[in-house]
Coordinates of C-alpha atoms in Angstrom, one line a residue:
Chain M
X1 CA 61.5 -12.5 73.3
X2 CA 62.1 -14.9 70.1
X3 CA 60.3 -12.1 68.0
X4 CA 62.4 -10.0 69.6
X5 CA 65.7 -11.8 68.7
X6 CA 64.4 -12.5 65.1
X7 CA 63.1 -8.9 64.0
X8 CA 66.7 -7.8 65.8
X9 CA 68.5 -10.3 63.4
X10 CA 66.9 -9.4 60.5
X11 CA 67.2 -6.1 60.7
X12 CA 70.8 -6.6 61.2
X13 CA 71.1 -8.5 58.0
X14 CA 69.4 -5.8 56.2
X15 CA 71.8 -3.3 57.5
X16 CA 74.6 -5.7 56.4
X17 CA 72.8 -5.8 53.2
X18 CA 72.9 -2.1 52.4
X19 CA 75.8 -1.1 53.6
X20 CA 77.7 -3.6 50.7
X21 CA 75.1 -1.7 48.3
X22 CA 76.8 1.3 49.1
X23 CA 80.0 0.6 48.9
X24 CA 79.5 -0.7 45.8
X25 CA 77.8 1.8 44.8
X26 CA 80.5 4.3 46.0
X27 CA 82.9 2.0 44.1
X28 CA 80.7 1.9 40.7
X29 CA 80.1 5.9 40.4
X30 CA 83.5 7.0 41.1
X31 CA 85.2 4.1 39.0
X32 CA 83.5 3.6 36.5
X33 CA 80.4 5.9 35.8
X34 CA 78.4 3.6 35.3
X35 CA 75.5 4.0 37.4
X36 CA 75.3 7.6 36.2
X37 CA 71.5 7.0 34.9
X38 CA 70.2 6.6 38.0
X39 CA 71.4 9.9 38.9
X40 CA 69.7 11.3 36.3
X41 CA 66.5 9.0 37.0
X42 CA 66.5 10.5 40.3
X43 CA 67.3 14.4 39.2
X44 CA 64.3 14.2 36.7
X45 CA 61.8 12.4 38.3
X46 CA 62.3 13.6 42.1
X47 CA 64.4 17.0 41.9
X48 CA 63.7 18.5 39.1
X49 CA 60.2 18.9 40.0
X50 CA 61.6 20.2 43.5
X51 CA 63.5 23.3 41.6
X52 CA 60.2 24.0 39.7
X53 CA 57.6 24.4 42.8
X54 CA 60.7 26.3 44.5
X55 CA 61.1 29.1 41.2
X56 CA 57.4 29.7 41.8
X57 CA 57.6 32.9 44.3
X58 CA 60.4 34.1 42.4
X59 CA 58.7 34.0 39.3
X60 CA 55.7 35.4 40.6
X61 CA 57.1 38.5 41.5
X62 CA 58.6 38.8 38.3
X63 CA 55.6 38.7 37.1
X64 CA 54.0 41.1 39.2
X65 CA 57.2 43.8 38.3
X66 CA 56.5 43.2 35.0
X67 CA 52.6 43.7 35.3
X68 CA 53.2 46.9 37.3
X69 CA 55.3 48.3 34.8
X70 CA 53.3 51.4 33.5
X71 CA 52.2 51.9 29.4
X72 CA 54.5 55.9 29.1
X73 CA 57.4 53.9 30.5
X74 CA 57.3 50.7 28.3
X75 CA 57.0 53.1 25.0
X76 CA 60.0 54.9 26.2
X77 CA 62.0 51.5 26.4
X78 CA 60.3 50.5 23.0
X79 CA 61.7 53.2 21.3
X80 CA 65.1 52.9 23.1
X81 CA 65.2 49.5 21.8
X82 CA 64.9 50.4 18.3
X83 CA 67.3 53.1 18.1
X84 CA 69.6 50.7 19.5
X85 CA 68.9 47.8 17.3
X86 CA 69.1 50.1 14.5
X87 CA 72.7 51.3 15.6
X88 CA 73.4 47.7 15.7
X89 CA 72.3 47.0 12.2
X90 CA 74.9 49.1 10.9
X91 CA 77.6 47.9 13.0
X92 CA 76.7 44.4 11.9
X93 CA 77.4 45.1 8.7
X94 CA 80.8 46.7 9.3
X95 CA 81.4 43.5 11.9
X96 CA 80.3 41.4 8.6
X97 CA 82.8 42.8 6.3
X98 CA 85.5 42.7 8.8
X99 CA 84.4 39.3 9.6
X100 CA 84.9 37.9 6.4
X101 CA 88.3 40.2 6.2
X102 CA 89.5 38.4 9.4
X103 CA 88.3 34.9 8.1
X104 CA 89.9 35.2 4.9
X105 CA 93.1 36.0 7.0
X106 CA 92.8 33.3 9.4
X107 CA 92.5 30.9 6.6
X108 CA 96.0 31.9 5.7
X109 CA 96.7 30.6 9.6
X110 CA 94.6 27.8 9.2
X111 CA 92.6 28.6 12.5
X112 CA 88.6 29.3 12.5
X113 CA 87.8 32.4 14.4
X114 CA 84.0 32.4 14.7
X115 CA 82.8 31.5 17.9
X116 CA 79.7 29.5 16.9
X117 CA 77.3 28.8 14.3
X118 CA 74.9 27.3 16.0
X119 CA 73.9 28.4 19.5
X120 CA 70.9 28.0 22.3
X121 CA 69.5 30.2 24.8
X122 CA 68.7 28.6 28.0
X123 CA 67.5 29.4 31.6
X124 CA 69.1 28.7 34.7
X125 CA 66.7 27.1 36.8
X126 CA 68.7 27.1 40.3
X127 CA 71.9 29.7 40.8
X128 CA 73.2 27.4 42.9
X129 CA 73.1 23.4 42.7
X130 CA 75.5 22.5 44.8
X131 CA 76.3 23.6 48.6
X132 CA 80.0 23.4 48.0
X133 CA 80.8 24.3 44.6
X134 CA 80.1 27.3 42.0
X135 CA 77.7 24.7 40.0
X136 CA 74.4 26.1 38.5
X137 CA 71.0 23.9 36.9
X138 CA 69.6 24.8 33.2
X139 CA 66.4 23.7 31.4
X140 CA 67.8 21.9 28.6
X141 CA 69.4 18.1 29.0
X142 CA 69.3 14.9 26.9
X143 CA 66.0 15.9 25.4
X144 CA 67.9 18.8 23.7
X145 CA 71.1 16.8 22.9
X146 CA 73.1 18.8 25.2
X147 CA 76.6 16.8 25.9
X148 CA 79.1 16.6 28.8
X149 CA 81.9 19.5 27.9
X150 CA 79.5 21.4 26.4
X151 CA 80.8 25.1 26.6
X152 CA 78.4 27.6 28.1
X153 CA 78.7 31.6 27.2
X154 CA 76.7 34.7 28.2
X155 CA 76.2 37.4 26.0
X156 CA 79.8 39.0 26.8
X157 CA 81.8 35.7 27.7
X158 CA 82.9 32.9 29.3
X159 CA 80.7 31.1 31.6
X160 CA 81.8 27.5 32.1
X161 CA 81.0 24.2 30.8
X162 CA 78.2 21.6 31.2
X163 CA 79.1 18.8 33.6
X164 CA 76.0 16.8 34.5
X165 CA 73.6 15.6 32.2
X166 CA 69.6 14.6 32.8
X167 CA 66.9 14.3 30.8
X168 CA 65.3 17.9 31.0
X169 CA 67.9 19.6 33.1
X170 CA 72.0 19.7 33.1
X171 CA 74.7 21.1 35.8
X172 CA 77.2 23.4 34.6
X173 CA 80.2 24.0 36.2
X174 CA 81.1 27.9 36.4
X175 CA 84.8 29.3 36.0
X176 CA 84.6 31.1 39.3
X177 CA 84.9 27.8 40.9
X178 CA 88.2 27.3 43.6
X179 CA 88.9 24.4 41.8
X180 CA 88.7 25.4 37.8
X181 CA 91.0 26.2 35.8
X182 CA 90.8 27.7 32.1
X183 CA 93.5 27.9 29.8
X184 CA 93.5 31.2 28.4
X185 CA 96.0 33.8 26.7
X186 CA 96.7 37.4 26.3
X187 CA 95.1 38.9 23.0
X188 CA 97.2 41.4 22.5
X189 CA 100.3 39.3 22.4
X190 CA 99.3 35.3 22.3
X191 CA 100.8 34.6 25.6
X192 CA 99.2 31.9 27.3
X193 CA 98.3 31.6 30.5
X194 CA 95.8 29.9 33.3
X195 CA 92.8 31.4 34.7
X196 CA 91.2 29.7 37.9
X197 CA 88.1 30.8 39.7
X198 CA 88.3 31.9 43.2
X199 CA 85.1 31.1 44.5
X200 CA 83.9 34.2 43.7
X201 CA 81.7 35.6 41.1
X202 CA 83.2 39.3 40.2
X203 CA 87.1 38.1 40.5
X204 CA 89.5 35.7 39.0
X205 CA 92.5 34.9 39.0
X206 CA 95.9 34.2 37.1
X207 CA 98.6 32.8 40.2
X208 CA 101.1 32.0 37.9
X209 CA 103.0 34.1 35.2
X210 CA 106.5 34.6 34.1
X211 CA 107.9 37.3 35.5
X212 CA 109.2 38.2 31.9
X213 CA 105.6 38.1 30.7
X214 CA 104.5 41.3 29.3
X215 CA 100.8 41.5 31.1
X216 CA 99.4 45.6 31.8
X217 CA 96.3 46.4 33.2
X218 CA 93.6 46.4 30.7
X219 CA 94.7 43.8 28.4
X220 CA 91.7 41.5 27.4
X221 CA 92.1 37.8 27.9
X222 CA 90.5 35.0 26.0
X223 CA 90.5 31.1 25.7
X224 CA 93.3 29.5 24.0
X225 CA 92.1 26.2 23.6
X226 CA 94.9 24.4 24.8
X227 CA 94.1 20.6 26.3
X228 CA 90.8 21.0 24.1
X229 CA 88.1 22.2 26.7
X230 CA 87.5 25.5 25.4
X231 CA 86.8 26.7 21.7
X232 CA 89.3 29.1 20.8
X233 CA 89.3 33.0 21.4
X234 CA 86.0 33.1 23.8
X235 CA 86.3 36.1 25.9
X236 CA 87.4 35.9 29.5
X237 CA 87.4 39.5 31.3
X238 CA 89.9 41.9 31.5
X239 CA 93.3 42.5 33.4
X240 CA 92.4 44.6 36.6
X241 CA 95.4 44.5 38.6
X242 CA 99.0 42.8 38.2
X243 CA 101.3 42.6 41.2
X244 CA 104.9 41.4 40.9
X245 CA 105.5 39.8 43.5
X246 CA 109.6 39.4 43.2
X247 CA 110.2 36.8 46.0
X248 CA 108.2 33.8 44.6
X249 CA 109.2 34.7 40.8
X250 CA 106.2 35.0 39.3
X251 CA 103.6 37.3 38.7
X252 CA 99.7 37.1 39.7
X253 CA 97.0 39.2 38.2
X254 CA 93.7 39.7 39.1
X255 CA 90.9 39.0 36.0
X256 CA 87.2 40.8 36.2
X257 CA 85.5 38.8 34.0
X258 CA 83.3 40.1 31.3
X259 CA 80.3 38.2 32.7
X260 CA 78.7 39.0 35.9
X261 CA 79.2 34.6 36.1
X262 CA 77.3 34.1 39.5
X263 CA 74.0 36.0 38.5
X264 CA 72.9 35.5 35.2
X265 CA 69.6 34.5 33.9
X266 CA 70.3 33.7 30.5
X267 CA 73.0 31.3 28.9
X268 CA 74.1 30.3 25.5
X269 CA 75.1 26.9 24.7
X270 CA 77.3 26.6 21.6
X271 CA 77.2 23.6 19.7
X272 CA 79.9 23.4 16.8
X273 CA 82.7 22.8 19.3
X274 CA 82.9 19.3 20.5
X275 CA 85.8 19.1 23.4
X276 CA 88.7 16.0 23.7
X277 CA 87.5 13.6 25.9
X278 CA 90.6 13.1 28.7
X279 CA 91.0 9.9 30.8
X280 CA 90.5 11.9 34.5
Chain J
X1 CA 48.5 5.6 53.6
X2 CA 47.8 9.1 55.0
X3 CA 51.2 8.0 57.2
X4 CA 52.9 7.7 54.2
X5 CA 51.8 10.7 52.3
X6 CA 52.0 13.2 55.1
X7 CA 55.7 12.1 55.8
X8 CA 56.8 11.7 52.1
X9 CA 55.6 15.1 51.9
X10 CA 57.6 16.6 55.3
X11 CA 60.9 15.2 52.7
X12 CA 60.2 16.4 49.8
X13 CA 59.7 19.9 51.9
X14 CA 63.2 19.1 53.5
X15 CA 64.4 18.9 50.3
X16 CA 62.8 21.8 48.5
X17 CA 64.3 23.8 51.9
X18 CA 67.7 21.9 51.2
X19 CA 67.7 23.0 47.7
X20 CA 66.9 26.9 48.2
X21 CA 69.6 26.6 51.5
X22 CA 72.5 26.0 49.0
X23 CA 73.5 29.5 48.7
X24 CA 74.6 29.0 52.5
X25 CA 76.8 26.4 51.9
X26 CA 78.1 24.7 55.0
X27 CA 76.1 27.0 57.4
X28 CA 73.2 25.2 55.9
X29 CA 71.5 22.6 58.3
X30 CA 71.1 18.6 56.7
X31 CA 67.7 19.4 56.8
X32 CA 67.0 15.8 55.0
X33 CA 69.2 14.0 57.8
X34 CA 67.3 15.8 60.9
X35 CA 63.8 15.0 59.6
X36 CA 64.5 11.5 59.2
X37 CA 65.6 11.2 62.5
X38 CA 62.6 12.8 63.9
X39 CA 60.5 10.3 62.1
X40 CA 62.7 7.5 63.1
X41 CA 61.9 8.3 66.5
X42 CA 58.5 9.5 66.5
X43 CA 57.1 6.1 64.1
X44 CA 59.7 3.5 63.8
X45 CA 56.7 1.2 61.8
X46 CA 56.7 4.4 59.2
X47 CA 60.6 4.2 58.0
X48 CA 62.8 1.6 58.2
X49 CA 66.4 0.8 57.1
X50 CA 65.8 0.4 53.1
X51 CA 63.6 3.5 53.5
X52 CA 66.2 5.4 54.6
X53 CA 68.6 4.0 52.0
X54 CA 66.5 5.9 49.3
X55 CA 66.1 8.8 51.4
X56 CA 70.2 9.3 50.9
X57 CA 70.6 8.1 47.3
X58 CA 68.1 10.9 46.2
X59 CA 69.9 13.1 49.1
X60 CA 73.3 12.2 46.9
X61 CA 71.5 12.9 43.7
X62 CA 70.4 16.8 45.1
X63 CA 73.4 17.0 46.8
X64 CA 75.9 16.3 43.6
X65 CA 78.1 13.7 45.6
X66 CA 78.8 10.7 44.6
X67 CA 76.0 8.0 44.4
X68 CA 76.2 5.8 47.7
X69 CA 78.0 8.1 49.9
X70 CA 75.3 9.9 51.8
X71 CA 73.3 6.3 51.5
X72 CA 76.0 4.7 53.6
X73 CA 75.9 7.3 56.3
X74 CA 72.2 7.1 56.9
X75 CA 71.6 3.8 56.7
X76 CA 74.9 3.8 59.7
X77 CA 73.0 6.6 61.5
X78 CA 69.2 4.9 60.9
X79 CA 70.6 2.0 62.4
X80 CA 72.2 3.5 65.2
X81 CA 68.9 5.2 66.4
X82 CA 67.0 2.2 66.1
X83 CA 69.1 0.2 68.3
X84 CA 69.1 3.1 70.6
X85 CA 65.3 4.2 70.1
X86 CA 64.6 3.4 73.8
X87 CA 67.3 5.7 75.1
X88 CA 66.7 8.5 73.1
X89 CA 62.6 8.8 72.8
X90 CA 62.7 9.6 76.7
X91 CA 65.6 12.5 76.5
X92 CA 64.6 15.8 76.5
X93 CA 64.9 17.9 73.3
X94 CA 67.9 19.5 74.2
X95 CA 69.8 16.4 75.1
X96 CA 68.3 15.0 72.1
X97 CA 70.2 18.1 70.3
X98 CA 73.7 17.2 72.1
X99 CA 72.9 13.3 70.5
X100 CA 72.4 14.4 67.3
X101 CA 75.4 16.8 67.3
X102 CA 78.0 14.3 68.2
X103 CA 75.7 11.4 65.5
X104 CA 76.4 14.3 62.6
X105 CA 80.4 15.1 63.9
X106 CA 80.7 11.5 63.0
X107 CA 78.8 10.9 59.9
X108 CA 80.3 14.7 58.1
X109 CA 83.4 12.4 59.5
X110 CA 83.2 9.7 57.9
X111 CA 81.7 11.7 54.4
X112 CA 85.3 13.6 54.6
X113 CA 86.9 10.4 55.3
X114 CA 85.3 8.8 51.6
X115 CA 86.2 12.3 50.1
X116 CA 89.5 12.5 50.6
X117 CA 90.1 8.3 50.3
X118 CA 88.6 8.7 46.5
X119 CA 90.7 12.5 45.8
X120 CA 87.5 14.2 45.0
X121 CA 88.0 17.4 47.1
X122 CA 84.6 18.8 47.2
X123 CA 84.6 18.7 51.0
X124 CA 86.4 21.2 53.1
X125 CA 87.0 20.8 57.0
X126 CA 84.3 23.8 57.3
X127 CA 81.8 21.2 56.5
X128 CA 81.7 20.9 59.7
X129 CA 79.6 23.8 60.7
X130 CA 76.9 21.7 59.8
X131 CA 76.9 19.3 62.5
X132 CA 76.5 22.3 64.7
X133 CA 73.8 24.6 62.8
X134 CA 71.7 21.1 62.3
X135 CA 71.8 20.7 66.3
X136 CA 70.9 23.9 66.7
X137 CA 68.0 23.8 64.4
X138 CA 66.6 20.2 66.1
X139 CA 63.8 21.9 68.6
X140 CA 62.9 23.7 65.6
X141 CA 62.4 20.8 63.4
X142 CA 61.1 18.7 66.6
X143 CA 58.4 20.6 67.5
X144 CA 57.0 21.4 63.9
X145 CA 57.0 18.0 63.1
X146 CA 55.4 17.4 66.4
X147 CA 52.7 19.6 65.9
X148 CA 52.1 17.7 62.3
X149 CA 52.4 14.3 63.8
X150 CA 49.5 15.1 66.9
X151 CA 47.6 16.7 64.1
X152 CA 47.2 14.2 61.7
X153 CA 47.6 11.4 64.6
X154 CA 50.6 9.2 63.3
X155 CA 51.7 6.7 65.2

């Protein structure tokens, strides 16, 4: 009975104990961020491992799709791919020349136009890191120098931006998220406006416009770089439907982005564009 | 020591099926959560209270929340089964299910209740289709980790 009573005791204590560890540590991450290694202890050491052994079957039947690709079929692409890189070649050199046209212009304006000089490819290890939230893992972290803010692009556009950093992997936080919001503007005519992510991957949205704002379907919309999160003139998507809605005074549109945001294998991480930090 | 490594390996399988599970958001069972309690009731001497305090920061760390929050809801639940282990070994598995239901309506509580107290908003009410998917899934979980625990005799 008195062993009872003291292992009862003691376990009470230890319960006491822990539950102040919490709290504390509830307090510490959401106050002051400072606990944030052992988040990243934990991500490289425990989960990251976790992500790898559970890419296996997926990567094994990539594999075998690859291996059961036939010889005709992979000459046929081969050739494809040259023709096309060829084409490319001599738009790149038209793109060059206008380049340098549009740079020497800009320099007038005093604004830099080139989206990045230095860029990274990277792979998306999980699709989806977070039950709640549009957030997805990649295989580069500290190890690469990749830094909280950092702005993440496919090949067409806009993806998001990096918002967790560990050793080997990060967490990047795409725009179709409910809660994100990306200051963008029209190209054709330098309005600005906000695009937020409605928790899903093929539409997004603008909720509030001027009704005097002269938006059609079709017109492209980019970042504008307002508040300093996103480098100036990335590409967004495109208008796909405006609907005036007269009764609220203001206008919403619908945005498909260029990217297809929520399945995506490859990323590029641009490097030359270092965003404000903002008390939050 | 083949205790240990047999049910450190049944959570880092929880985990693995909690990280592929995230496409289904809330309808997703706490698959971390529901095999914790199983070994809580099937070898108290295996996990105690600190164990489960590491069990929920690295559950915090997969899950994305902040540090501490899951922590402090199974260390609350841990000890609740504990100091009710003698009630609930000898209820049937069902019964055991309507338990656990009512233990997870209070914890995704009380993880709402922290949400919303420090404004971070990842949490909507839907969360709470997890309680409900997670009771569901118990007899599941139960008997496979049943049928591991006879096999490789833990006590």
């Amino acid at each position: 009975m008195q062993l009872f009573y003291k292992k009862s005791t003691q376990d009470f204590y230890i319960f006491l104990f822990l539950i102040i560890l919490s709290v504390s540590a509830i307090i510490l991450d959401n106050k002051y961020k400072q606990i944030n290694y052992i988040r990243s202890i934990i991500n490289d050491v425990i989960i990251y491992p976790i992500d790898l052994i559970s890419s296996i079957p997926k990567s094994i039947v990539e594999l075998l799709v690859i291996e059961s690709k036939e010889g005709p079929d992979l000459q046929l692409k081969i050739t494809k791919l040259e023709d096309e890189n060829l084409n490319l070649k001599i738009k790149l050199q038209e793109l060059q020349s206008l380049k340098d046209e549009n740079l020497r212009l800009r320099n007038m304006a005093k604004e830099s136009i080139i989206i990045a000089n230095k860029q990274t490819l990277v792979k998306v290890i999980s699709a989806s890191a977070h039950p709640n939230k549009k957030i997805i893992s990649i295989d580069k972290g500290r190890k690469e120098a990749v830094f909280e803010g950092q702005n993440v692009l496919g090949l067409k556009g806009l993806i998001g931006q990096v918002i967790e950093v560990n050793y080997l992997t990060s967490k990047v936080l795409l725009i179709s998220d409910l809660n994100h919001n990306v200051p963008a503007q029209i190209t054709r005519t330098g309005e600005k406006l906000i695009v937020s992510g409605m928790g899903r991957d093929d539409k997004l949205r603008v909720s509030y416009a001027p009704l005097n704002m002269n938006i059609k379907i079709g017109d492209v919309v980019a970042t504008s770089g307002i508040a300093g999160r996103f480098k100036l003139n990335i590409p967004i998507g495109k208008i796909s439907d405006v609907i005036y809605n007269q009764d609220k005074n203001f206008i919403e549109a619908i945005v498909l982005p260029y990217e297809n945001i929520g399945n995506i294998a490859e990323l590029i991480l641009i490097w030359d564009y270092i965003p404000k930090k903002t008390d939050e | 020591m083949n205790n240990f490594l047999i049910i450190s390996s049944s959570f880092v399988i929880a985990l693995l099926i909690t990280t592929t599970t995230f496409a289904l958001g809330e309808f997703s069972p706490d698959w971390i959560q529901l095999v914790l309690i199983y070994w809580l009731l099937a070898a108290p001497s295996a996990v105690g209270l600190i164990i489960s305090w590491l069990i929920g920061l690295i559950a915090d760390a997969t899950l994305g929340t902040t540090l501490g929050m899951h922590a402090l809801t199974y260390v609350g639940i841990s000890f609740i089964i504990m100091q009710s282990y003698k009630f609930l070994r000898y209820l049937t598995v069902y019964q055991q299910a309507i338990i656990i239901f009512i233990i997870f309506i209070l914890k995704y509580t009380i993880l709402l209740w922290i949400d919303r107290l420090l404004d971070i908003n990842v949490y909507t009410l839907s969360i709470y289709w997890t309680p409900l998917m997670s009771a569901i899934l118990w007899p599941i979980v139960f008997y496979i980790l049943r049928f591991i625990r006879r096999k490789y005799y833990i006590a």
